[in-house]
XYZ file of C-alpha atoms in Angstrom:
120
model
C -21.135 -1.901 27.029
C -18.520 -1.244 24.400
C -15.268 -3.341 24.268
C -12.410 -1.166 24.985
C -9.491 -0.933 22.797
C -5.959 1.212 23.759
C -3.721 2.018 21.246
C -0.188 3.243 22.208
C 1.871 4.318 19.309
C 3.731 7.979 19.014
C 2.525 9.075 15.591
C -0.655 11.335 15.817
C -1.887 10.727 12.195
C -1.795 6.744 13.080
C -3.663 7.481 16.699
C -6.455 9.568 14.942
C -6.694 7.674 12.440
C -7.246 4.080 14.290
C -9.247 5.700 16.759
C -11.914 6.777 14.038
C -11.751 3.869 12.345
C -12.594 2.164 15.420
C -15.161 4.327 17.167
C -17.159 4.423 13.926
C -17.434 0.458 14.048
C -18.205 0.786 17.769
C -15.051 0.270 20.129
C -14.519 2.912 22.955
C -10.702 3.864 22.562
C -8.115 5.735 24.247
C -4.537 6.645 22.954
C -1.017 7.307 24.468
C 2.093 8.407 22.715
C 4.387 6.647 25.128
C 4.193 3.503 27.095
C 5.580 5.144 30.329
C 4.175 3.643 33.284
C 2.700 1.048 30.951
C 1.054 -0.977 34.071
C -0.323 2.058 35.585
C -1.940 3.395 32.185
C -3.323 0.272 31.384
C -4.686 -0.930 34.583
C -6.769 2.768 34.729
C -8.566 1.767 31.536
C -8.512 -2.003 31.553
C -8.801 -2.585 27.656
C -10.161 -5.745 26.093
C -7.190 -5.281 23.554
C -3.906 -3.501 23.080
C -1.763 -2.150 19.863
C 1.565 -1.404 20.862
C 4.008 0.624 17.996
C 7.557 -0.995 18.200
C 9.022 2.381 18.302
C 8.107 4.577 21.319
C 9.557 7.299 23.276
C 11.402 6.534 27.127
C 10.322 2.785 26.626
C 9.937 0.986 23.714
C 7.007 -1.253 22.651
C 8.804 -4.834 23.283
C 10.040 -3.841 27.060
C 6.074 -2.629 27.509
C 4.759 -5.571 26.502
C 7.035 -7.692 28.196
C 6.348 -6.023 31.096
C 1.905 -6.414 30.226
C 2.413 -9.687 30.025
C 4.285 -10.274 32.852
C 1.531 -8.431 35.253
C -0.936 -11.052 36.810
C -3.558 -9.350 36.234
C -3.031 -7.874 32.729
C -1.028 -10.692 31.028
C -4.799 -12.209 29.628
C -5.558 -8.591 28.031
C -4.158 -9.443 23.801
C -1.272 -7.445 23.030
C -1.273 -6.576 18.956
C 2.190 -5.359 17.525
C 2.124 -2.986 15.173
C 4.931 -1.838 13.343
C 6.618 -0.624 9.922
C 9.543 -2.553 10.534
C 10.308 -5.118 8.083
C 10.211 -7.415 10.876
C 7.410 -7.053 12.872
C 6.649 -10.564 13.438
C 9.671 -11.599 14.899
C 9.334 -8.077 17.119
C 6.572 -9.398 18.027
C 7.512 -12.780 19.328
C 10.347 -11.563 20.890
C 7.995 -9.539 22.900
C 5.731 -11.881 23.418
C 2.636 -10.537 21.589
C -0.630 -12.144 20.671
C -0.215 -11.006 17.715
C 0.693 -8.430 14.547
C -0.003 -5.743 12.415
C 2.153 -4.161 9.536
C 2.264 -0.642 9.078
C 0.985 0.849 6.654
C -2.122 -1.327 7.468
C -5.492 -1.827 5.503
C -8.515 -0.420 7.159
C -10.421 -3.959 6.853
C -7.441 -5.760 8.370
C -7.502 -3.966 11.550
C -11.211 -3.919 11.686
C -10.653 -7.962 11.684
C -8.023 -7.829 13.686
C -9.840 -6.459 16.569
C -12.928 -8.348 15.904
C -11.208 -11.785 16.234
C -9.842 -10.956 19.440
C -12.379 -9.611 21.239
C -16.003 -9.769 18.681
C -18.630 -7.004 18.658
């Protein structure tokens, strides 16, 4: 069974992108390009880990992950940040992520990324 990854983030070329990246090294993955009904989206797939873009349409990527981690039963799934903001780590804490990626990324780096979190 392959681990799951979801990857919310508004930008197509990122979505695509990750999602290829991903597949090819053997991760099932689905995309959104919002983070409406975060809980409900989420709890349909149950991923074994989550990027969330700072910047998203309706609601934005700290209030969704605030709002991940407050769910009982999807606090324990690991929320990565990812962002181009200058910033991102302290976006990150603030929303209480497991973790964070800077935008523009390195291919490698994300393929570690997901690979400490949650292996083959």
């Amino acid at each position: 069974m392959n681990k799951k990854v979801f990857i919310f983030d508004d930008n197509a070329d990122i979505l695509e992108l990750c999602s290829l990246i991903l597949e090819d090294a053997g991760y099932e993955i689905k995309t959104s390009a919002t983070s409406n009904h975060i809980v409900d989206q989420v709890s349909a797939y149950m991923p074994d880990l989550i990027f969330m873009d700072n910047w998203l349409p309706d609601v934005g990527g700290i209030e969704a992950t605030q709002e991940l981690k407050r769910h009982p039963d999807l606090k324990h799934i690991p929320v990565i940040y990812f962002s181009a903001n200058n910033d991102v780590s302290a976006l990150a804490e603030k929303a209480g992520a497991d973790s964070y990626l800077s935008k523009p990324f390195d291919i490698q780096t994300l393929e570690e990324i997901v690979h400490n979190y949650i292996g083959k």
